[in-house]
Amino acid sequence: MKIIVTSVMVDDQEKARKFYTEKLGFAVKSDVPVGEYKWLTVVSPEDQHSVELLLEPMAFGPAKVYQKQLFDANIPATMFGVDDIGATYEKLLELGVKFKSEPKKMDNVTIAVFDDTCGNLIQIAEQH
């Protein structure tokens, strides 16, 4: 068994598509209309067959509460791995990404947290 899709709730799928592709550099894998919303997934451009991230529409009331409470508590919704956190941090800053924390070394990992503009905090991590 392996993970093939995971999701992050977003308040606007088109805004999320733009942020996750234009700012973070992911590639759209699936874009399938499903009623009012879409099955919209992105993947790492380096591995088109890797785990897909579903940009899931915020269409369920309790999910909105959960998302807001995570955000307000400064808890990231998910984490992405990077090879060079310093370079990634600088590149994302130049693209206008708003960070909640600068890169911080914690044992064998360095992490930073940013706002995805869609209601979530996202953590990036470089393992040493």
Coordinates of N, CA and C in Angstrom, one line a residue:
M1 N 0.8 -1.2 0.0 CA 0.0 0.0 0.0 C 0.9 1.2 0.0
K2 N 0.5 2.3 -0.8 CA 1.2 3.5 -0.8 C 0.3 4.7 -0.9
I3 N 0.7 5.8 -0.5 CA -0.1 7.1 -0.6 C 0.0 7.6 -2.0
I4 N -1.2 7.8 -2.6 CA -1.2 8.3 -4.0 C -1.7 9.7 -4.1
V5 N -2.6 10.1 -3.2 CA -3.2 11.4 -3.2 C -3.4 11.8 -1.7
T6 N -3.0 13.1 -1.4 CA -3.3 13.7 -0.2 C -4.0 15.0 -0.5
S7 N -4.6 15.7 0.5 CA -5.3 16.9 0.1 C -5.0 18.0 1.1
V8 N -5.2 19.2 0.6 CA -5.2 20.4 1.4 C -6.5 21.2 1.0
M9 N -7.2 21.6 2.1 CA -8.5 22.3 1.8 C -8.1 23.8 1.4
V10 N -8.8 24.3 0.4 CA -8.6 25.6 -0.1 C -9.9 26.4 -0.3
D11 N -9.8 27.7 0.0 CA -11.0 28.5 -0.1 C -11.4 28.9 -1.5
D12 N -10.5 28.7 -2.4 CA -10.8 29.1 -3.8 C -9.8 28.2 -4.7
Q13 N -10.4 27.3 -5.5 CA -9.5 26.4 -6.3 C -8.7 27.1 -7.3
E14 N -9.2 28.1 -8.0 CA -8.5 28.8 -9.0 C -7.3 29.6 -8.4
K15 N -7.6 30.3 -7.3 CA -6.5 31.0 -6.6 C -5.5 30.0 -6.1
A16 N -5.9 28.9 -5.6 CA -4.9 27.8 -5.2 C -4.1 27.3 -6.4
R17 N -4.8 27.1 -7.5 CA -4.0 26.6 -8.7 C -2.9 27.6 -9.0
K18 N -3.3 28.9 -9.1 CA -2.3 29.9 -9.4 C -1.1 29.9 -8.4
F19 N -1.4 29.9 -7.1 CA -0.4 29.9 -6.1 C 0.5 28.7 -6.2
Y20 N -0.1 27.5 -6.2 CA 0.7 26.3 -6.2 C 1.5 26.0 -7.4
T21 N 1.0 26.6 -8.6 CA 1.8 26.4 -9.8 C 2.8 27.6 -10.0
E22 N 2.3 28.8 -10.0 CA 3.1 29.9 -10.3 C 4.1 30.3 -9.2
K23 N 3.7 30.1 -7.9 CA 4.6 30.5 -6.8 C 5.5 29.3 -6.4
L24 N 4.8 28.1 -6.2 CA 5.5 27.0 -5.6 C 6.1 26.1 -6.7
G25 N 5.7 26.2 -8.0 CA 6.3 25.5 -9.0 C 5.7 24.1 -9.3
F26 N 4.6 23.8 -8.7 CA 4.0 22.5 -8.9 C 3.4 22.5 -10.3
A27 N 3.1 21.3 -10.9 CA 2.4 21.1 -12.2 C 1.1 20.5 -12.0
V28 N 0.1 21.0 -12.7 CA -1.3 20.4 -12.7 C -1.2 19.0 -13.2
K29 N -1.7 18.1 -12.5 CA -1.8 16.7 -12.9 C -3.2 16.4 -13.4
S30 N -4.2 16.8 -12.6 CA -5.6 16.5 -13.0 C -6.5 17.8 -12.8
D31 N -7.4 18.0 -13.7 CA -8.3 19.1 -13.7 C -9.6 18.6 -14.3
V32 N -10.4 18.0 -13.4 CA -11.6 17.3 -13.9 C -12.8 18.0 -13.2
P33 N -13.8 18.6 -14.0 CA -15.0 19.1 -13.4 C -15.8 18.1 -12.7
V34 N -16.2 18.4 -11.5 CA -17.1 17.5 -10.7 C -18.2 18.4 -10.1
G35 N -19.2 18.6 -10.9 CA -20.3 19.5 -10.4 C -19.8 20.9 -10.3
E36 N -20.0 21.5 -9.1 CA -19.6 22.9 -8.9 C -18.1 23.1 -8.7
Y37 N -17.4 22.0 -8.4 CA -16.0 22.1 -8.2 C -15.2 21.2 -9.2
K38 N -13.9 21.0 -8.9 CA -13.0 20.2 -9.7 C -12.2 19.2 -8.9
W39 N -11.9 18.2 -9.6 CA -10.8 17.3 -9.0 C -9.5 17.9 -9.6
L40 N -8.9 18.7 -8.7 CA -7.8 19.5 -9.2 C -6.6 19.1 -8.3
T41 N -5.6 18.4 -9.0 CA -4.4 18.0 -8.3 C -3.2 18.5 -8.9
V42 N -2.1 18.7 -8.1 CA -0.8 19.1 -8.6 C 0.2 18.1 -8.1
V43 N 1.3 18.1 -8.8 CA 2.5 17.2 -8.5 C 3.8 18.0 -8.6
S44 N 4.8 17.4 -8.1 CA 6.1 17.9 -8.3 C 6.5 17.7 -9.8
P45 N 7.0 18.8 -10.4 CA 7.4 18.7 -11.8 C 8.6 17.7 -12.1
E46 N 9.3 17.4 -11.0 CA 10.5 16.5 -11.1 C 10.0 15.0 -11.1
D47 N 8.8 14.8 -10.6 CA 8.2 13.4 -10.6 C 6.7 13.4 -10.8
Q48 N 6.3 13.4 -12.0 CA 4.9 13.5 -12.4 C 4.1 12.3 -11.9
H49 N 4.8 11.2 -11.4 CA 4.1 10.1 -11.0 C 4.2 9.9 -9.4
S50 N 4.5 11.0 -8.8 CA 4.6 11.0 -7.3 C 3.2 11.3 -6.7
V51 N 3.2 11.4 -5.4 CA 2.0 11.7 -4.7 C 1.3 13.0 -5.2
E52 N 0.0 12.9 -5.5 CA -0.7 14.1 -5.9 C -1.2 14.8 -4.7
L53 N -1.2 16.2 -4.8 CA -1.8 17.0 -3.8 C -3.2 17.5 -4.4
L54 N -4.3 17.1 -3.8 CA -5.6 17.6 -4.2 C -5.9 18.9 -3.6
L55 N -6.2 19.9 -4.4 CA -6.6 21.2 -3.9 C -8.1 21.2 -3.7
E56 N -8.4 20.7 -2.6 CA -9.8 20.4 -2.3 C -10.6 21.6 -1.9
P57 N -11.8 21.7 -2.5 CA -12.6 22.9 -2.2 C -13.2 22.9 -0.8
M58 N -13.2 24.0 -0.2 CA -13.7 24.2 1.2 C -15.3 24.2 1.1
A59 N -15.9 23.1 1.0 CA -17.3 23.0 0.8 C -18.1 22.4 1.9
F60 N -17.4 22.1 3.0 CA -18.0 21.5 4.2 C -17.8 22.3 5.4
G61 N -18.9 22.8 6.0 CA -18.8 23.8 7.1 C -17.8 23.4 8.2
P62 N -17.8 22.2 8.7 CA -16.9 21.9 9.8 C -15.4 22.0 9.3
A63 N -15.1 21.7 8.1 CA -13.8 21.8 7.6 C -13.3 23.3 7.6
K64 N -14.2 24.2 7.4 CA -13.8 25.6 7.5 C -13.3 26.0 8.9
V65 N -14.1 25.4 9.9 CA -13.7 25.7 11.3 C -12.4 25.0 11.6
Y66 N -12.2 23.8 11.2 CA -10.9 23.1 11.4 C -9.7 23.8 10.8
Q67 N -9.9 24.2 9.5 CA -8.8 25.0 8.8 C -8.5 26.3 9.5
K68 N -9.5 27.0 9.9 CA -9.2 28.3 10.6 C -8.5 28.1 12.0
Q69 N -8.9 27.0 12.7 CA -8.3 26.7 14.0 C -6.9 26.3 13.8
L70 N -6.6 25.5 12.8 CA -5.2 25.2 12.5 C -4.4 26.4 12.2
F71 N -4.9 27.3 11.4 CA -4.2 28.5 11.0 C -4.0 29.4 12.2
D72 N -5.0 29.6 12.9 CA -4.9 30.5 14.1 C -3.9 30.0 15.2
A73 N -3.8 28.6 15.2 CA -2.8 28.0 16.2 C -1.4 27.9 15.6
N74 N -1.2 28.4 14.4 CA 0.1 28.4 13.7 C 0.5 26.9 13.4
I75 N -0.4 26.1 13.1 CA -0.1 24.7 12.8 C -0.2 24.5 11.3
P76 N 0.8 24.1 10.6 CA 0.8 23.8 9.2 C -0.2 22.7 8.8
A77 N -0.8 22.9 7.6 CA -1.7 21.9 7.1 C -1.0 20.7 6.5
T78 N 0.2 21.0 6.0 CA 1.0 19.9 5.4 C 2.5 20.4 5.3
M79 N 3.3 19.5 4.9 CA 4.8 19.8 4.8 C 5.3 19.4 3.4
F80 N 6.2 20.2 2.8 CA 6.8 19.8 1.6 C 8.3 19.8 1.8
G81 N 9.0 18.8 1.2 CA 10.4 18.7 1.4 C 11.1 19.5 0.3
V82 N 12.3 20.1 0.7 CA 13.1 20.8 -0.3 C 14.5 20.4 -0.1
D83 N 15.3 20.6 -1.1 CA 16.7 20.2 -1.1 C 17.6 21.3 -0.4
D84 N 17.2 22.5 -0.6 CA 18.0 23.7 -0.1 C 17.0 24.7 0.4
I85 N 16.8 24.7 1.7 CA 15.8 25.6 2.3 C 16.1 27.0 2.2
G86 N 17.4 27.3 2.3 CA 17.8 28.7 2.2 C 17.5 29.3 0.8
A87 N 17.9 28.6 -0.2 CA 17.6 29.0 -1.6 C 16.1 29.0 -1.9
T88 N 15.4 28.0 -1.4 CA 13.9 28.0 -1.6 C 13.2 29.2 -0.9
Y89 N 13.6 29.4 0.3 CA 13.1 30.5 1.1 C 13.3 31.9 0.4
E90 N 14.5 32.1 -0.1 CA 14.8 33.4 -0.8 C 14.0 33.5 -2.1
K91 N 13.9 32.4 -2.9 CA 13.2 32.4 -4.1 C 11.7 32.7 -3.9
L92 N 11.1 32.0 -2.9 CA 9.7 32.2 -2.6 C 9.5 33.7 -2.1
L93 N 10.4 34.2 -1.3 CA 10.3 35.6 -0.8 C 10.2 36.5 -2.0
E94 N 11.1 36.3 -3.0 CA 11.2 37.1 -4.2 C 9.9 37.0 -5.0
L95 N 9.2 35.9 -4.9 CA 7.9 35.7 -5.6 C 6.7 36.3 -4.8
G96 N 7.0 36.8 -3.7 CA 5.9 37.4 -2.9 C 5.3 36.5 -1.9
V97 N 5.8 35.4 -1.6 CA 5.2 34.4 -0.6 C 5.5 35.0 0.8
K98 N 4.5 35.0 1.6 CA 4.6 35.6 2.9 C 4.9 34.5 3.9
F99 N 6.0 34.6 4.6 CA 6.4 33.6 5.5 C 6.0 34.0 6.9
K100 N 5.6 33.0 7.7 CA 5.3 33.2 9.2 C 6.6 33.0 10.0
S101 N 7.5 32.2 9.5 CA 8.8 32.0 10.2 C 9.9 31.9 9.2
E102 N 11.1 32.3 9.6 CA 12.3 32.2 8.8 C 12.8 30.7 9.0
P103 N 13.7 30.3 8.1 CA 14.2 28.9 8.3 C 14.9 28.8 9.7
K104 N 14.5 27.7 10.4 CA 15.0 27.4 11.7 C 15.4 26.0 11.8
K105 N 16.7 25.8 12.3 CA 17.3 24.4 12.4 C 16.7 23.8 13.7
M106 N 16.3 22.6 13.6 CA 15.7 21.8 14.7 C 16.3 20.4 14.5
D107 N 17.3 20.1 15.3 CA 18.0 18.8 15.2 C 18.5 18.5 13.8
N108 N 17.9 17.5 13.1 CA 18.4 17.1 11.8 C 17.5 17.7 10.7
V109 N 16.7 18.7 10.9 CA 15.9 19.3 9.9 C 15.9 20.8 10.1
T110 N 15.7 21.5 9.0 CA 15.5 23.0 9.0 C 14.2 23.2 8.4
I111 N 13.3 24.0 9.1 CA 12.0 24.3 8.6 C 11.7 25.8 8.5
A112 N 10.6 26.1 7.7 CA 10.1 27.4 7.6 C 8.6 27.3 7.3
V113 N 7.8 28.2 7.6 CA 6.4 28.2 7.4 C 5.9 29.4 6.7
F114 N 5.0 29.2 5.7 CA 4.4 30.3 4.9 C 2.9 30.1 4.8
D115 N 2.3 31.2 4.4 CA 0.9 31.3 4.2 C 0.6 31.0 2.7
D116 N -0.3 30.0 2.4 CA -0.6 29.7 1.0 C -1.6 30.6 0.3
T117 N -2.1 31.6 1.0 CA -3.1 32.5 0.6 C -4.5 31.9 0.4
C118 N -4.6 30.6 0.7 CA -5.9 29.9 0.5 C -6.4 29.4 1.9
G119 N -5.9 29.9 3.0 CA -6.4 29.5 4.3 C -5.5 28.6 5.1
N120 N -4.3 28.3 4.5 CA -3.4 27.3 5.2 C -2.0 27.8 5.4
L121 N -1.4 27.3 6.4 CA 0.0 27.4 6.6 C 0.6 26.2 6.1
I122 N 1.7 26.4 5.4 CA 2.5 25.2 4.8 C 3.9 25.3 5.3
Q123 N 4.4 24.1 5.7 CA 5.8 24.1 6.2 C 6.7 23.4 5.1
I124 N 7.9 24.0 4.9 CA 8.9 23.4 4.1 C 10.0 22.9 5.0
A125 N 10.6 21.8 4.6 CA 11.6 21.2 5.4 C 12.8 20.7 4.6
E126 N 14.0 20.9 5.1 CA 15.2 20.3 4.5 C 15.8 19.4 5.6
Q127 N 15.9 18.1 5.2 CA 16.5 17.2 6.2 C 18.0 17.1 6.0
H128 N 18.7 17.0 7.1 CA 20.2 17.0 7.0 C 20.7 15.6 7.3

